[in-house]
Amino acid sequence: MTDLVTLHIAEAADLLNKKEISAVELTNAHLAEMEKGRILNAYITETPERALADAEASDKRRAAGSALGVLDGIPIANKDLYCTAGVRTTAASKMLANFVPPYESTVTQKLKDAGTVMLGKVNTDQFAMGGSTMTSYFGVTKNPWTDEQGAYSLVPGGSSGGSAAAVAAGLCMGATGSDTGGSIRQPASFCGVTGIKPTYGRCSRYGIVAFASSLDQAGPMARSVKDCALLLGAMAGADKWDSTVAELPVPDFAAALTGDIRGKKIGIPKEYRPAGLNEQVAKVWDKGIQLLRDAGAEIVDISLPHTKYALPVYYIIACAEASSNLSRYDGVRYTERVPGATLDEMYENTRTDGFGSEVIRRILLGTFVLSAGFYDAYYIRAQRVRRLIYDDFQKAFETVDAILAPAAPTPALSYEAMKRMSPVDTYLGDVFTTPSSLAGAPALSLPVGLSDTGLPIGLQIIGKHFDESTVLQIGDVLEKAAGFDLTPRRVKG
Amino acid sequence: MSFNEQTIKTVANLARLRFPKEDEAKFMADIDSILDWVEQLKEVDVTGVEPLVSVSPRETAIRADEVRDGNIQAELMANAPESVQGFYVVPRMVE
């Protein structure tokens, strides 16, 4: 019998269409795997009743000949940053631990309209701030890839670490993630799955708990480039509730996967190979370059001269925007309140208690860089350097079709190693992902090789604005050439 | 560095946060080291460079201000920590 929890979405869709399996069977297989996989702590909230109701409705549609498309009946998980009507949405925080949104985010609504089955809400770093899920109020998620001793001692990355771990372990077929400075691409690399941060303005941010509004972008995570293409097609598109979304037609992303990238120019940015780059990562990057060359692409050395400034620019801008966005949590409207004698005391007590220390650190930094006397020196200067970073990419894309770079500076790290790191040390994990976030360019992360200790290492394909099609097309070729079909050892029940 | 005890008090007050002394010292040290690290931006020549505020291809759009739903007061108020007859309740502000 087919192992339903290892199928790709495209394969399952085929079996559903041929009526060899039902959406209810597919959903039940995943619900059973989720139960076995609880040791990973990938889900904050499981929604089995909702999932079975969705699946039954899907089977009825298909029986009546009115299936909604390729995703009808596909079980997915949503990052717990997406508001889901009537289903608790916590942003992995104490502040929103009991928050039940009365409305649905645009992206999850679109996925619902495409017939997908929601299995539950997956873990993230608190308010999407972090790269490990260690800042979650609901505990860390464990990377399903084990260390050399076979122990679950590694972080899944973050912030979309719950999404990445659930996809890798077969606890869902695909998941929504969100990416502000690498939150889809880095966990995808750590967990050996595929994820794309689309162009800023491709997907609506309406109903996604806001972190840094000029950077936040929704995107899919799955076990193949094609599956990401299918999910992205359903998630993208103009929305009257988010005026930053482009009013552009959504291409058929899956149709772009032609398998032929002959003549494509792929840029290799020299600034992404600093002295001391992790050898394992460098090796996989070199392998990726060779595979694309073998596939007929033209490899071009390029320079993105302001790369080294991306991290500090990112942390200033993201924290500034976060300090403003998170001011709404005031103890009046969002369930959590710690009493105080005056209104200000109530605000202070609620916010100090409801936010974790990483969130507080970022609010403090953001408030500081926006405060009188420091605004120009920090915030405005960061926005000026952001333009230089943006211009670097624009210039590079005059000569290349896409850029190939590592997704993360290391394979998955252990909890113990991360606990010993200073805030700045942990921020360095975003070194390869923040530049394209600041530029708003689309970037795909896919697993291409393994480290010496058997951990997945991903590469990133960065493309021109609104040219996800080329990014996915190149990614699909690289995926097939790399032949990375490894999955972590299945969780024992 | 400029992030001293006075600065963290001012910033915490602006952000409506308040911590015990030991947390204050920890956050102060963390932010101080982050600010040291971002100092490197001072070496970039930004003369004549316009700040980049948004990478969205769209101008901010204005939509019609129209009623699209209604009669959902109970659902909206369900998330209020304290409410009375459809109003949010906060500590007394005026004697």
PDB file of N, CA, C and O in Angstrom, chain A residues 403-439:
ATOM      1  N   ILE A 403      20.303  34.276  -9.254  1.00  0.00           N
ATOM      2  CA  ILE A 403      21.522  34.193  -8.450  1.00  0.00           C
ATOM      3  C   ILE A 403      21.470  32.905  -7.633  1.00  0.00           C
ATOM      4  O   ILE A 403      20.415  32.558  -7.087  1.00  0.00           O
ATOM      5  N   LEU A 404      22.606  32.197  -7.566  1.00  0.00           N
ATOM      6  CA  LEU A 404      22.674  30.992  -6.730  1.00  0.00           C
ATOM      7  C   LEU A 404      23.583  31.278  -5.534  1.00  0.00           C
ATOM      8  O   LEU A 404      24.709  31.737  -5.706  1.00  0.00           O
ATOM      9  N   ALA A 405      23.079  30.999  -4.333  1.00  0.00           N
ATOM     10  CA  ALA A 405      23.842  31.285  -3.113  1.00  0.00           C
ATOM     11  C   ALA A 405      23.434  30.304  -2.025  1.00  0.00           C
ATOM     12  O   ALA A 405      22.393  29.650  -2.135  1.00  0.00           O
ATOM     13  N   PRO A 406      24.224  30.185  -0.974  1.00  0.00           N
ATOM     14  CA  PRO A 406      23.785  29.353   0.146  1.00  0.00           C
ATOM     15  C   PRO A 406      22.534  29.959   0.806  1.00  0.00           C
ATOM     16  O   PRO A 406      22.306  31.160   0.693  1.00  0.00           O
ATOM     17  N   ALA A 407      21.750  29.125   1.473  1.00  0.00           N
ATOM     18  CA  ALA A 407      20.565  29.619   2.172  1.00  0.00           C
ATOM     19  C   ALA A 407      20.895  29.980   3.617  1.00  0.00           C
ATOM     20  O   ALA A 407      20.334  30.908   4.187  1.00  0.00           O
ATOM     21  N   ALA A 408      21.801  29.242   4.221  1.00  0.00           N
ATOM     22  CA  ALA A 408      22.152  29.469   5.632  1.00  0.00           C
ATOM     23  C   ALA A 408      23.647  29.225   5.788  1.00  0.00           C
ATOM     24  O   ALA A 408      24.231  28.442   5.039  1.00  0.00           O
ATOM     25  N   PRO A 409      24.292  29.897   6.727  1.00  0.00           N
ATOM     26  CA  PRO A 409      25.743  29.765   6.859  1.00  0.00           C
ATOM     27  C   PRO A 409      26.209  28.439   7.447  1.00  0.00           C
ATOM     28  O   PRO A 409      27.402  28.134   7.400  1.00  0.00           O
ATOM     29  N   THR A 410      25.299  27.657   8.011  1.00  0.00           N
ATOM     30  CA  THR A 410      25.649  26.362   8.620  1.00  0.00           C
ATOM     31  C   THR A 410      24.500  25.380   8.411  1.00  0.00           C
ATOM     32  O   THR A 410      23.390  25.797   8.115  1.00  0.00           O
ATOM     33  N   PRO A 411      24.750  24.074   8.585  1.00  0.00           N
ATOM     34  CA  PRO A 411      23.625  23.140   8.741  1.00  0.00           C
ATOM     35  C   PRO A 411      22.939  23.409  10.091  1.00  0.00           C
ATOM     36  O   PRO A 411      23.390  24.275  10.851  1.00  0.00           O
ATOM     37  N   ALA A 412      21.877  22.658  10.382  1.00  0.00           N
ATOM     38  CA  ALA A 412      21.136  22.862  11.632  1.00  0.00           C
ATOM     39  C   ALA A 412      22.066  22.819  12.846  1.00  0.00           C
ATOM     40  O   ALA A 412      22.942  21.968  12.943  1.00  0.00           O
ATOM     41  N   LEU A 413      21.847  23.758  13.762  1.00  0.00           N
ATOM     42  CA  LEU A 413      22.642  23.816  14.986  1.00  0.00           C
ATOM     43  C   LEU A 413      21.879  23.128  16.116  1.00  0.00           C
ATOM     44  O   LEU A 413      20.670  22.923  16.036  1.00  0.00           O
ATOM     45  N   SER A 414      22.611  22.816  17.180  1.00  0.00           N
ATOM     46  CA  SER A 414      21.948  22.198  18.326  1.00  0.00           C
ATOM     47  C   SER A 414      21.375  23.273  19.248  1.00  0.00           C
ATOM     48  O   SER A 414      21.813  24.427  19.227  1.00  0.00           O
ATOM     49  N   TYR A 415      20.385  22.876  20.040  1.00  0.00           N
ATOM     50  CA  TYR A 415      19.815  23.809  21.034  1.00  0.00           C
ATOM     51  C   TYR A 415      20.910  24.312  21.963  1.00  0.00           C
ATOM     52  O   TYR A 415      20.955  25.488  22.317  1.00  0.00           O
ATOM     53  N   GLU A 416      21.770  23.402  22.350  1.00  0.00           N
ATOM     54  CA  GLU A 416      22.803  23.756  23.316  1.00  0.00           C
ATOM     55  C   GLU A 416      23.720  24.827  22.745  1.00  0.00           C
ATOM     56  O   GLU A 416      24.051  25.798  23.407  1.00  0.00           O
ATOM     57  N   ALA A 417      24.107  24.639  21.477  1.00  0.00           N
ATOM     58  CA  ALA A 417      24.983  25.628  20.840  1.00  0.00           C
ATOM     59  C   ALA A 417      24.272  26.975  20.756  1.00  0.00           C
ATOM     60  O   ALA A 417      24.872  28.023  21.002  1.00  0.00           O
ATOM     61  N   MET A 418      22.990  26.948  20.430  1.00  0.00           N
ATOM     62  CA  MET A 418      22.271  28.212  20.258  1.00  0.00           C
ATOM     63  C   MET A 418      22.061  28.940  21.577  1.00  0.00           C
ATOM     64  O   MET A 418      22.067  30.164  21.618  1.00  0.00           O
ATOM     65  N   LYS A 419      21.878  28.169  22.641  1.00  0.00           N
ATOM     66  CA  LYS A 419      21.683  28.785  23.959  1.00  0.00           C
ATOM     67  C   LYS A 419      22.899  29.601  24.379  1.00  0.00           C
ATOM     68  O   LYS A 419      22.776  30.581  25.111  1.00  0.00           O
ATOM     69  N   ARG A 420      24.072  29.165  23.944  1.00  0.00           N
ATOM     70  CA  ARG A 420      25.300  29.858  24.341  1.00  0.00           C
ATOM     71  C   ARG A 420      25.576  31.103  23.498  1.00  0.00           C
ATOM     72  O   ARG A 420      26.512  31.842  23.774  1.00  0.00           O
ATOM     73  N   MET A 421      24.776  31.320  22.431  1.00  0.00           N
ATOM     74  CA  MET A 421      25.075  32.427  21.529  1.00  0.00           C
ATOM     75  C   MET A 421      24.495  33.748  22.020  1.00  0.00           C
ATOM     76  O   MET A 421      23.443  33.792  22.643  1.00  0.00           O
ATOM     77  N   SER A 422      25.203  34.847  21.716  1.00  0.00           N
ATOM     78  CA  SER A 422      24.703  36.181  22.043  1.00  0.00           C
ATOM     79  C   SER A 422      23.652  36.547  20.992  1.00  0.00           C
ATOM     80  O   SER A 422      23.589  35.928  19.937  1.00  0.00           O
ATOM     81  N   PRO A 423      22.820  37.588  21.278  1.00  0.00           N
ATOM     82  CA  PRO A 423      21.850  38.004  20.268  1.00  0.00           C
ATOM     83  C   PRO A 423      22.512  38.281  18.911  1.00  0.00           C
ATOM     84  O   PRO A 423      22.042  37.790  17.878  1.00  0.00           O
ATOM     85  N   VAL A 424      23.626  39.019  18.899  1.00  0.00           N
ATOM     86  CA  VAL A 424      24.266  39.336  17.617  1.00  0.00           C
ATOM     87  C   VAL A 424      24.718  38.059  16.906  1.00  0.00           C
ATOM     88  O   VAL A 424      24.536  37.912  15.696  1.00  0.00           O
ATOM     89  N   ASP A 425      25.274  37.094  17.654  1.00  0.00           N
ATOM     90  CA  ASP A 425      25.684  35.823  17.040  1.00  0.00           C
ATOM     91  C   ASP A 425      24.503  35.125  16.362  1.00  0.00           C
ATOM     92  O   ASP A 425      24.650  34.572  15.272  1.00  0.00           O
ATOM     93  N   THR A 426      23.346  35.134  17.009  1.00  0.00           N
ATOM     94  CA  THR A 426      22.192  34.464  16.389  1.00  0.00           C
ATOM     95  C   THR A 426      21.728  35.247  15.160  1.00  0.00           C
ATOM     96  O   THR A 426      21.292  34.649  14.189  1.00  0.00           O
ATOM     97  N   TYR A 427      21.854  36.571  15.189  1.00  0.00           N
ATOM     98  CA  TYR A 427      21.427  37.369  14.029  1.00  0.00           C
ATOM     99  C   TYR A 427      22.281  37.039  12.802  1.00  0.00           C
ATOM    100  O   TYR A 427      21.820  37.150  11.674  1.00  0.00           O
ATOM    101  N   LEU A 428      23.528  36.610  13.016  1.00  0.00           N
ATOM    102  CA  LEU A 428      24.423  36.305  11.896  1.00  0.00           C
ATOM    103  C   LEU A 428      23.913  35.123  11.056  1.00  0.00           C
ATOM    104  O   LEU A 428      24.305  34.953   9.908  1.00  0.00           O
ATOM    105  N   GLY A 429      23.022  34.329  11.623  1.00  0.00           N
ATOM    106  CA  GLY A 429      22.427  33.209  10.883  1.00  0.00           C
ATOM    107  C   GLY A 429      21.597  33.665   9.688  1.00  0.00           C
ATOM    108  O   GLY A 429      21.280  32.879   8.801  1.00  0.00           O
ATOM    109  N   ASP A 430      21.230  34.954   9.662  1.00  0.00           N
ATOM    110  CA  ASP A 430      20.401  35.488   8.569  1.00  0.00           C
ATOM    111  C   ASP A 430      21.244  36.148   7.487  1.00  0.00           C
ATOM    112  O   ASP A 430      20.731  36.850   6.626  1.00  0.00           O
ATOM    113  N   VAL A 431      22.563  35.914   7.529  1.00  0.00           N
ATOM    114  CA  VAL A 431      23.475  36.671   6.660  1.00  0.00           C
ATOM    115  C   VAL A 431      23.175  36.516   5.173  1.00  0.00           C
ATOM    116  O   VAL A 431      23.292  37.473   4.416  1.00  0.00           O
ATOM    117  N   PHE A 432      22.753  35.318   4.739  1.00  0.00           N
ATOM    118  CA  PHE A 432      22.528  35.104   3.311  1.00  0.00           C
ATOM    119  C   PHE A 432      21.092  35.381   2.883  1.00  0.00           C
ATOM    120  O   PHE A 432      20.790  35.367   1.693  1.00  0.00           O
ATOM    121  N   THR A 433      20.199  35.568   3.836  1.00  0.00           N
ATOM    122  CA  THR A 433      18.787  35.731   3.469  1.00  0.00           C
ATOM    123  C   THR A 433      18.298  37.169   3.547  1.00  0.00           C
ATOM    124  O   THR A 433      17.399  37.562   2.808  1.00  0.00           O
ATOM    125  N   THR A 434      18.892  37.986   4.447  1.00  0.00           N
ATOM    126  CA  THR A 434      18.379  39.351   4.603  1.00  0.00           C
ATOM    127  C   THR A 434      18.587  40.249   3.374  1.00  0.00           C
ATOM    128  O   THR A 434      17.726  41.094   3.120  1.00  0.00           O
ATOM    129  N   PRO A 435      19.690  40.092   2.590  1.00  0.00           N
ATOM    130  CA  PRO A 435      19.836  41.029   1.463  1.00  0.00           C
ATOM    131  C   PRO A 435      18.647  40.976   0.494  1.00  0.00           C
ATOM    132  O   PRO A 435      18.094  42.030   0.125  1.00  0.00           O
ATOM    133  N   SER A 436      18.238  39.757   0.097  1.00  0.00           N
ATOM    134  CA  SER A 436      17.123  39.672  -0.853  1.00  0.00           C
ATOM    135  C   SER A 436      15.800  40.081  -0.208  1.00  0.00           C
ATOM    136  O   SER A 436      14.894  40.565  -0.895  1.00  0.00           O
ATOM    137  N   SER A 437      15.677  39.906   1.122  1.00  0.00           N
ATOM    138  CA  SER A 437      14.471  40.399   1.813  1.00  0.00           C
ATOM    139  C   SER A 437      14.398  41.912   1.696  1.00  0.00           C
ATOM    140  O   SER A 437      13.343  42.475   1.398  1.00  0.00           O
ATOM    141  N   LEU A 438      15.521  42.582   1.954  1.00  0.00           N
ATOM    142  CA  LEU A 438      15.546  44.042   1.890  1.00  0.00           C
ATOM    143  C   LEU A 438      15.257  44.524   0.474  1.00  0.00           C
ATOM    144  O   LEU A 438      14.634  45.567   0.271  1.00  0.00           O
ATOM    145  N   ALA A 439      15.721  43.756  -0.510  1.00  0.00           N
ATOM    146  CA  ALA A 439      15.494  44.131  -1.906  1.00  0.00           C
ATOM    147  C   ALA A 439      14.083  43.764  -2.365  1.00  0.00           C
ATOM    148  O   ALA A 439      13.622  44.238  -3.394  1.00  0.00           O
TER     149      ALA A 439
END
